[in-house]
Tab-separated table of C-alpha atoms and ligand atoms in Angstrom:
chain	number	residue	atom	x	y	z
A	1428	MET	CA	-16.095	-8.527	-44.101
A	1429	MET	CA	-14.989	-11.957	-43.747
A	1430	ASP	CA	-14.238	-13.977	-39.863
A	1431	TRP	CA	-14.668	-9.923	-38.813
A	1432	THR	CA	-18.455	-8.531	-39.402
A	1433	ASP	CA	-20.383	-11.377	-37.468
A	1434	ARG	CA	-22.811	-10.604	-35.591
A	1435	HIS	CA	-21.848	-10.071	-32.285
A	1436	CYS	CA	-19.339	-7.778	-34.201
A	1437	ARG	CA	-22.352	-6.038	-35.731
A	1438	TYR	CA	-23.880	-5.572	-32.456
A	1439	LEU	CA	-20.765	-4.065	-30.919
A	1440	HIS	CA	-20.454	-1.588	-33.656
A	1441	ARG	CA	-24.193	-0.329	-33.238
A	1442	LEU	CA	-23.755	0.543	-30.385
A	1443	MET	CA	-21.776	3.010	-30.968
A	1444	THR	CA	-22.935	4.578	-33.897
A	1445	ARG	CA	-26.728	4.631	-34.481
A	1446	HIS	CA	-26.727	6.045	-38.550
A	1447	ALA	CA	-24.096	4.040	-40.267
A	1448	LEU	CA	-25.012	1.126	-42.417
A	1449	LEU	CA	-23.147	-1.960	-41.290
A	1450	TYR	CA	-22.456	-4.985	-43.695
A	1451	THR	CA	-22.224	-8.819	-42.584
A	1452	GLU	CA	-19.765	-10.851	-44.213
A	1453	MET	CA	-19.493	-11.916	-47.360
A	1454	ILE	CA	-22.150	-15.131	-47.935
A	1455	THR	CA	-21.577	-17.176	-51.577
A	1456	ALA	CA	-25.384	-17.706	-52.738
A	1457	PRO	CA	-24.249	-21.117	-52.899
A	1458	ALA	CA	-23.749	-21.764	-48.981
A	1459	LEU	CA	-26.549	-19.965	-48.227
A	1460	ILE	CA	-28.785	-21.551	-50.987
A	1461	ASN	CA	-27.564	-25.206	-49.692
A	1462	GLY	CA	-26.317	-23.877	-46.378
A	1463	ASP	CA	-28.486	-23.562	-42.999
A	1464	ALA	CA	-29.727	-19.939	-43.971
A	1465	ASP	CA	-31.232	-19.730	-40.506
A	1466	ARG	CA	-28.231	-19.956	-38.459
A	1467	LEU	CA	-26.125	-17.702	-40.845
A	1468	LEU	CA	-28.712	-15.102	-41.286
A	1469	ALA	CA	-29.493	-14.576	-37.714
A	1470	PHE	CA	-28.844	-11.394	-37.012
A	1471	HIS	CA	-29.993	-9.128	-33.371
A	1472	PRO	CA	-32.881	-7.164	-34.204
A	1473	ALA	CA	-31.013	-3.636	-32.827
A	1474	GLU	CA	-28.225	-3.985	-35.806
A	1475	HIS	CA	-30.721	-2.730	-38.191
A	1476	PRO	CA	-29.759	-1.230	-40.742
A	1477	VAL	CA	-27.920	-3.842	-41.814
A	1478	ALA	CA	-27.027	-4.534	-45.587
A	1479	LEU	CA	-25.833	-8.945	-46.312
A	1480	GLN	CA	-23.167	-9.063	-48.641
A	1481	LEU	CA	-22.983	-12.498	-50.947
A	1482	GLY	CA	-20.890	-13.363	-53.257
A	1483	GLY	CA	-21.598	-15.451	-56.704
A	1484	SER	CA	-21.868	-14.885	-60.573
A	1485	ASN	CA	-25.348	-17.280	-60.936
A	1486	PRO	CA	-28.089	-15.200	-61.406
A	1487	ALA	CA	-30.888	-17.295	-60.334
A	1488	GLU	CA	-28.927	-18.240	-57.242
A	1489	LEU	CA	-27.975	-14.321	-56.245
A	1490	ALA	CA	-31.679	-14.638	-57.223
A	1491	ARG	CA	-32.526	-17.413	-55.004
A	1492	ALA	CA	-30.139	-15.779	-52.521
A	1493	THR	CA	-31.373	-12.334	-52.466
A	1494	ARG	CA	-34.881	-13.862	-51.401
A	1495	ILE	CA	-33.836	-15.526	-48.732
A	1496	GLY	CA	-31.491	-12.707	-47.609
A	1497	ALA	CA	-34.511	-10.075	-47.296
A	1498	ALA	CA	-36.991	-12.937	-46.197
A	1499	HIS	CA	-34.806	-12.888	-42.748
A	1500	GLY	CA	-34.918	-9.280	-42.960
A	1501	TYR	CA	-31.951	-7.423	-44.314
A	1502	ASP	CA	-32.322	-3.531	-45.301
A	1503	GLU	CA	-30.326	-4.242	-48.729
A	1504	ILE	CA	-28.379	-7.017	-50.207
A	1505	ASN	CA	-24.595	-6.569	-51.531
A	1506	LEU	CA	-22.920	-8.184	-54.212
A	1507	ASN	CA	-19.508	-8.901	-53.726
A	1508	ILE	CA	-17.169	-7.740	-57.057
A	1509	GLY	CA	-13.974	-7.108	-55.204
A	1510	CYS	CA	-12.961	-9.993	-53.333
A	1511	PRO	CA	-9.345	-11.615	-55.027
A	1512	SER	CA	-10.864	-14.931	-54.803
A	1513	ASP	CA	-8.586	-17.282	-56.953
A	1514	ARG	CA	-10.503	-17.696	-60.097
A	1515	VAL	CA	-9.525	-21.520	-60.778
A	1516	GLN	CA	-10.663	-23.003	-57.138
A	1517	SER	CA	-12.637	-20.556	-55.849
A	1518	GLY	CA	-15.355	-20.478	-58.976
A	1519	CYS	CA	-16.675	-17.165	-60.637
A	1520	PHE	CA	-17.178	-14.310	-57.474
A	1521	GLY	CA	-15.655	-11.449	-56.409
A	1522	ALA	CA	-13.079	-8.756	-58.310
A	1523	VAL	CA	-12.338	-11.276	-61.341
A	1524	LEU	CA	-15.826	-10.711	-62.214
A	1525	MET	CA	-14.705	-6.937	-62.201
A	1526	GLU	CA	-13.523	-8.308	-66.185
A	1527	ARG	CA	-17.387	-9.805	-66.978
A	1528	PRO	CA	-19.592	-6.111	-66.112
A	1529	GLY	CA	-22.595	-8.045	-68.762
A	1530	LEU	CA	-22.812	-11.128	-66.248
A	1531	VAL	CA	-22.759	-8.831	-63.086
A	1532	ALA	CA	-25.383	-6.335	-65.253
A	1533	ASP	CA	-27.048	-10.053	-65.368
A	1534	CYS	CA	-26.879	-10.615	-61.438
A	1535	VAL	CA	-28.194	-8.160	-60.156
A	1536	ALA	CA	-31.498	-7.728	-62.504
A	1537	ALA	CA	-32.045	-11.177	-61.345
A	1538	MET	CA	-31.381	-9.700	-57.820
A	1539	ILE	CA	-33.520	-6.641	-58.198
A	1540	ALA	CA	-36.482	-8.490	-59.396
A	1541	ALA	CA	-35.597	-10.894	-56.728
A	1542	SER	CA	-36.085	-7.751	-53.550
A	1543	PRO	CA	-37.820	-5.850	-52.353
A	1544	VAL	CA	-34.959	-4.507	-50.447
A	1545	GLU	CA	-32.139	-1.967	-52.120
A	1546	VAL	CA	-29.406	-4.002	-54.167
A	1547	THR	CA	-25.764	-2.130	-53.828
A	1548	VAL	CA	-22.637	-3.084	-55.607
A	1549	LYS	CA	-19.584	-3.410	-54.187
A	1550	CYS	CA	-16.735	-2.806	-57.060
A	1551	ARG	CA	-13.039	-2.542	-57.296
A	1552	ILE	CA	-11.599	-0.403	-59.922
A	1553	GLY	CA	-10.329	-3.293	-61.693
A	1554	VAL	CA	-8.222	-6.069	-61.399
A	1555	ASP	CA	-4.971	-7.058	-63.178
A	1556	ASP	CA	-4.076	-5.234	-66.685
A	1557	GLN	CA	-6.910	-3.515	-66.863
A	1558	ILE	CA	-6.865	0.357	-67.263
A	1559	PRO	CA	-9.467	1.559	-64.656
A	1560	ALA	CA	-10.115	5.133	-66.437
A	1561	ASP	CA	-11.434	2.856	-69.292
A	1562	VAL	CA	-12.889	0.108	-67.423
A	1563	LEU	CA	-14.598	1.775	-64.409
A	1564	PRO	CA	-16.728	4.042	-66.283
A	1565	ASP	CA	-17.835	1.028	-68.236
A	1566	PHE	CA	-18.326	-1.134	-65.518
A	1567	LEU	CA	-20.643	2.000	-63.662
A	1568	HIS	CA	-22.464	2.440	-66.774
A	1569	ILE	CA	-23.589	-0.973	-67.815
A	1570	VAL	CA	-24.346	-2.368	-64.092
A	1571	SER	CA	-26.163	0.927	-63.485
A	1572	GLY	CA	-28.107	0.196	-66.441
A	1573	ALA	CA	-29.577	-3.256	-64.973
A	1574	GLY	CA	-31.256	-0.339	-62.175
A	1575	VAL	CA	-28.552	-0.267	-59.632
A	1576	THR	CA	-27.552	3.014	-58.132
A	1577	ARG	CA	-25.354	2.195	-54.982
A	1578	PHE	CA	-21.763	1.427	-55.400
A	1579	ALA	CA	-19.273	1.531	-52.863
A	1580	ILE	CA	-15.651	1.708	-54.416
A	1581	HIS	CA	-12.937	0.100	-53.235
A	1582	ALA	CA	-9.968	2.568	-54.909
A	1583	ARG	CA	-7.754	0.292	-55.754
A	1584	LYS	CA	-7.247	-2.531	-58.351
A	1585	ALA	CA	-6.982	-6.246	-57.113
A	1586	TRP	CA	-4.502	-8.275	-58.318
A	1587	LEU	CA	-5.732	-11.498	-58.831
A	1588	GLN	CA	-1.937	-13.384	-59.693
A	1589	GLY	CA	0.454	-12.813	-57.302
A	1590	LEU	CA	-0.768	-11.069	-54.254
A	1591	SER	CA	-2.550	-12.766	-51.595
A	1592	PRO	CA	-6.243	-11.271	-50.780
A	1593	LYS	CA	-3.750	-9.366	-47.466
A	1594	GLN	CA	-1.661	-8.032	-50.120
A	1595	ASN	CA	-4.342	-6.862	-52.382
A	1596	ARG	CA	-5.638	-5.132	-49.159
A	1597	ASP	CA	-2.223	-3.157	-49.199
A	1598	VAL	CA	-0.289	-2.865	-52.059
A	1599	PRO	CA	-1.910	-1.928	-55.319
A	1600	PRO	CA	-2.308	1.644	-55.376
A	1601	LEU	CA	-5.321	3.662	-53.983
A	1602	ASP	CA	-6.666	6.332	-56.827
A	1603	TYR	CA	-9.470	7.930	-54.970
A	1604	PRO	CA	-8.760	10.985	-57.581
A	1605	LEU	CA	-10.627	8.294	-60.513
A	1606	VAL	CA	-13.610	7.814	-58.271
A	1607	HIS	CA	-14.016	11.459	-56.962
A	1608	ARG	CA	-14.072	11.869	-60.951
A	1609	MET	CA	-16.716	8.737	-61.384
A	1610	LYS	CA	-18.744	10.755	-59.187
A	1611	ARG	CA	-18.831	13.659	-61.267
A	1612	ASP	CA	-19.423	11.874	-64.355
A	1613	PHE	CA	-21.580	9.776	-62.219
A	1614	PRO	CA	-23.688	12.712	-60.175
A	1615	HIS	CA	-27.163	10.260	-60.392
A	1616	LEU	CA	-25.273	7.200	-58.689
A	1617	HIS	CA	-24.520	6.554	-54.863
A	1618	LEU	CA	-21.203	6.530	-54.634
A	1619	SER	CA	-19.130	5.376	-51.481
A	1620	VAL	CA	-15.233	5.653	-51.438
A	1621	ASN	CA	-13.023	2.668	-49.190
A	1622	GLY	CA	-9.391	1.745	-48.947
A	1623	GLY	CA	-7.318	3.000	-46.617
A	1624	ILE	CA	-9.596	5.875	-44.922
A	1625	MET	CA	-8.286	5.922	-41.393
A	1626	ASP	CA	-10.254	8.587	-39.455
A	1627	LEU	CA	-13.396	10.618	-39.508
A	1628	ASP	CA	-11.218	13.936	-40.728
A	1629	GLN	CA	-9.896	11.583	-44.231
A	1630	ALA	CA	-13.796	10.541	-44.379
A	1631	GLN	CA	-15.159	13.733	-44.631
A	1632	ALA	CA	-12.085	15.077	-46.924
A	1633	HIS	CA	-14.139	12.425	-48.895
A	1634	LEU	CA	-17.142	13.704	-48.933
A	1635	ASP	CA	-16.353	17.335	-48.898
A	1636	ALA	CA	-14.811	16.374	-52.352
A	1637	GLY	CA	-18.311	15.041	-53.788
A	1638	MET	CA	-18.650	11.645	-52.676
A	1639	ASP	CA	-22.167	10.231	-51.417
A	1640	GLY	CA	-20.469	7.885	-48.367
A	1641	VAL	CA	-17.324	6.665	-47.316
A	1642	MET	CA	-17.356	2.995	-46.193
A	1643	VAL	CA	-14.340	1.992	-43.863
A	1644	GLY	CA	-13.285	-1.584	-43.244
A	1645	ARG	CA	-9.885	-1.689	-40.250
A	1646	ALA	CA	-9.887	1.335	-38.850
A	1647	ALA	CA	-13.444	0.596	-37.803
A	1648	TYR	CA	-12.471	-2.520	-36.656
A	1649	HIS	CA	-9.366	-1.816	-34.981
A	1650	THR	CA	-10.168	1.335	-33.531
A	1651	PRO	CA	-13.694	1.593	-33.598
A	1652	ALA	CA	-13.892	4.424	-30.724
A	1653	ASP	CA	-12.362	6.474	-32.334
A	1654	ILE	CA	-14.399	6.215	-36.154
A	1655	LEU	CA	-17.329	4.944	-34.901
A	1656	LEU	CA	-18.485	6.416	-31.676
A	1657	ASP	CA	-18.106	10.319	-33.077
A	1658	ALA	CA	-19.265	8.945	-36.682
A	1659	ASP	CA	-22.888	10.195	-35.808
A	1660	HIS	CA	-22.026	13.593	-33.767
A	1661	ARG	CA	-19.347	14.334	-36.719
A	1662	ILE	CA	-20.934	12.757	-40.145
A	1663	PHE	CA	-24.577	12.709	-39.758
A	1664	GLY	CA	-25.343	15.447	-37.744
A	1665	ALA	CA	-26.549	13.750	-34.343
A	1666	THR	CA	-27.158	16.162	-31.468
A	1667	ASP	CA	-27.334	13.783	-29.180
A	1668	THR	CA	-24.257	12.841	-26.022
A	1669	PRO	CA	-22.044	10.365	-28.150
A	1670	ARG	CA	-21.327	7.419	-25.754
A	1671	SER	CA	-17.641	6.792	-24.703
A	1672	ALA	CA	-15.636	3.121	-25.167
A	1673	GLU	CA	-16.651	2.898	-21.044
A	1674	ASP	CA	-20.257	3.100	-21.808
A	1675	ILE	CA	-20.141	0.377	-24.599
A	1676	ALA	CA	-18.351	-1.745	-22.706
A	1677	CYS	CA	-21.176	-2.254	-19.955
A	1678	LEU	CA	-23.798	-2.046	-22.874
A	1679	MET	CA	-21.961	-5.497	-23.966
A	1680	LEU	CA	-22.876	-6.898	-20.594
A	1681	PRO	CA	-26.271	-7.612	-20.975
A	1682	TYR	CA	-26.158	-9.335	-24.801
A	1683	ILE	CA	-22.885	-11.405	-23.179
A	1684	ASP	CA	-25.250	-12.250	-20.749
A	1685	ALA	CA	-27.729	-13.606	-22.897
A	1686	HIS	CA	-25.060	-14.960	-25.443
A	1687	LEU	CA	-23.717	-16.952	-22.771
A	1688	THR	CA	-27.637	-18.132	-21.139
A	1689	ALA	CA	-27.772	-19.936	-24.987
A	1690	GLY	CA	-24.942	-21.653	-24.656
A	1691	GLY	CA	-22.427	-19.286	-25.822
A	1692	ARG	CA	-18.671	-18.494	-25.242
A	1693	LEU	CA	-17.278	-14.892	-24.057
A	1694	ASN	CA	-14.380	-14.795	-26.743
A	1695	GLN	CA	-17.068	-15.431	-29.574
A	1696	ILE	CA	-17.908	-11.545	-28.417
A	1697	THR	CA	-14.809	-10.120	-26.818
A	1698	ARG	CA	-12.488	-11.087	-29.496
A	1699	HIS	CA	-14.209	-8.180	-31.392
A	1700	MET	CA	-13.746	-5.273	-28.550
A	1701	LEU	CA	-9.927	-5.688	-27.951
A	1702	GLY	CA	-9.725	-2.835	-29.833
A	1703	LEU	CA	-12.325	-0.900	-27.623
A	1704	PHE	CA	-9.775	1.018	-25.769
A	1705	ALA	CA	-6.730	1.484	-28.372
A	1706	GLY	CA	-4.132	4.061	-28.159
A	1707	ARG	CA	-5.419	4.859	-24.526
A	1708	PRO	CA	-4.513	4.373	-21.394
A	1709	GLY	CA	-4.564	1.349	-19.844
A	1710	ALA	CA	-6.155	-0.171	-23.566
A	1711	ARG	CA	-2.916	-3.465	-23.438
A	1712	GLY	CA	-3.986	-4.331	-19.763
A	1713	TRP	CA	-7.504	-4.443	-21.376
A	1714	LYS	CA	-6.437	-6.580	-24.105
A	1715	ARG	CA	-4.516	-8.918	-22.376
A	1716	THR	CA	-7.748	-9.103	-19.607
A	1717	LEU	CA	-9.529	-10.242	-22.904
A	1718	SER	CA	-7.067	-12.321	-24.815
A	1719	GLU	CA	-5.925	-14.447	-21.552
A	1720	GLN	CA	-9.140	-14.929	-19.874
A	1721	ALA	CA	-12.228	-14.935	-22.404
A	1722	HIS	CA	-11.471	-18.350	-24.383
A	1723	ARG	CA	-10.980	-20.114	-20.475
A	1724	PRO	CA	-14.016	-22.482	-19.863
A	1725	GLY	CA	-16.436	-20.979	-17.761
A	1726	ALA	CA	-15.468	-17.138	-18.671
A	1727	GLY	CA	-18.208	-14.774	-18.282
A	1728	PRO	CA	-18.858	-10.653	-18.114
A	1729	GLU	CA	-16.701	-10.898	-14.954
A	1730	VAL	CA	-14.082	-10.971	-17.483
A	1731	VAL	CA	-15.283	-7.824	-18.902
A	1732	GLU	CA	-15.328	-5.626	-15.606
A	1733	ALA	CA	-12.183	-7.089	-14.697
A	1734	ALA	CA	-10.420	-5.865	-18.025
A	1735	LEU	CA	-12.228	-2.630	-17.610
A	1736	ALA	CA	-10.869	-1.986	-13.974
A	1737	GLN	CA	-7.572	-1.764	-15.717
A	1738	VAL	CA	-8.733	1.153	-17.809
A	1739	THR	CA	-10.553	2.602	-15.603
A	1740	GLN	CA	-7.749	2.035	-12.558
A	1741	GLN	CA	-5.186	4.486	-15.362
A	1742	ALA	CA	-8.143	7.101	-15.834
A	1743	ALA	CA	-8.196	7.759	-12.194
B	1309	FMN	C1	-10.465	-9.527	-42.580
B	1309	FMN	C2	-11.268	-9.100	-44.596
B	1309	FMN	C3	-12.103	-9.645	-44.514
B	1309	FMN	C4	-12.696	-8.840	-45.530
B	1309	FMN	N1	-13.655	-9.490	-45.797
B	1309	FMN	C5	-14.111	-9.127	-46.741
B	1309	FMN	C6	-15.999	-9.233	-47.489
B	1309	FMN	O1	-16.063	-10.693	-47.257
B	1309	FMN	N2	-16.165	-8.337	-48.625
B	1309	FMN	C7	-15.794	-7.596	-48.571
B	1309	FMN	O2	-16.530	-6.966	-50.177
B	1309	FMN	N3	-14.733	-6.881	-48.769
B	1309	FMN	C8	-13.892	-7.919	-47.115
B	1309	FMN	N4	-12.900	-6.888	-47.010
B	1309	FMN	C9	-11.973	-5.530	-47.931
B	1309	FMN	C10	-12.743	-4.681	-47.424
B	1309	FMN	O3	-13.885	-4.308	-47.069
B	1309	FMN	C11	-12.185	-3.511	-47.762
B	1309	FMN	O4	-12.417	-3.126	-49.059
B	1309	FMN	C12	-10.446	-3.133	-48.204
B	1309	FMN	O5	-10.086	-4.077	-46.548
B	1309	FMN	C13	-10.120	-1.893	-47.727
B	1309	FMN	O6	-10.531	-1.255	-46.956
B	1309	FMN	P1	-10.405	-0.575	-45.938
B	1309	FMN	O7	-8.799	0.299	-45.578
B	1309	FMN	O8	-10.718	0.649	-44.913
B	1309	FMN	O9	-10.153	-1.844	-44.531
B	1309	FMN	C14	-12.194	-7.422	-46.125
B	1309	FMN	C15	-10.935	-6.716	-45.076
B	1309	FMN	C16	-10.706	-8.023	-44.158
B	1309	FMN	C17	-9.040	-7.140	-43.617
C-alpha cells in the first residue's frame, strides 16, 4: 500500500507473523528502471516472504522491472491491476487495465519470461460500467492463459471517473459471492479475496467458503495486533505461542537503533507502530507519546520506551 507498507512497516509486521505474505508499495516500472533501484528496493532479510508490486502496462518495461526486482531478492512479483489511477494523468496502469485483458496477458507473459520467481496479479472485479460477472471470468481466463496462476481480487469495482482513490476503496459495493464463484469456476487457480476484511473471523469465513487466501489491507495496518499476532496460529496452524504487542514494541528497539545509527529518523518507523495497542487500555497514551515526540530532532528508542510505559502502567 502506497506510503504505508514501506520496509519499516513490513519489518514490524513480519515480527508479528512469520507466514503471511507481505507486499511492498506499488512501484511503477518506469520509476524503477529510471530511478535508484537499490534505494527503492532495499529491504531487510527478515521480511521474507515479500512480494514486490509493480505498476505499468508496457510489457518490455515490466519485464525489465521484474528482472531488477527478482535480482534484488523478492519472492514474488505482483502486477497491480487494481489501483484507480487517473488514466490521462498517470499513464495506463492499474484498474483501467481491467478493460484490456489482452494487454495484461502480454505484460504478464513478458514478466514471467523474465522472472525466476512467481508472477501474480492483483485486480478488481471490473471498472466503471463493466458487468463484473461477465468481465472477471474473461479476465481470469485470458490472464491465466498467459501463465499466471495466483490472483488477489479486490471484490469491488473501481470507478475511474468521479471517485477519489480513497472513495474507490469504500464506495463501490463489495461482491464477495462473485469472487467465491470465481474460485468454483477456476478451481485450478489460487485465488485470494481482498476488500473490507476486518478481522480473522471474517478471513476464516472466506477460507471456509473455499478461497485459497485472504488479503487484508487497512485492518492489518490500523489494528496489526488483532490481525497479525494470531494469524500464524489461527490461519496457518502454527503451534508456537504468539508474541504480544509489548513483545513487538521491545523487538523493534534494536531495529530502531540500527536505523538511527544509519542516519534515519525515529518517526519513519514509529508512524507504522501507532496502532500497535489499538483497542487496549493505554493505547491513547502510546499513540500520543509517539505522535508528539518521535519527530523531534534526536528522538530515539527512549520515546518508544516512554510510550510503552503508558500501556504497562494502565495494565498494572
Ligand atoms: C493508503 C493505501 C494505499 C494503497 N496502495 C495500494 C497499492 O500500492 N497497491 C495496491 O494493489 N493496492 C493499494 N491499496 C488498496 C489495498 O491494497 C486494498 O486493495 C484496499 O484497501 C481494500 O482492502 P482493505 O479493505 O483490506 O484495505 C492501498 C490502500 C490504501 C488505504
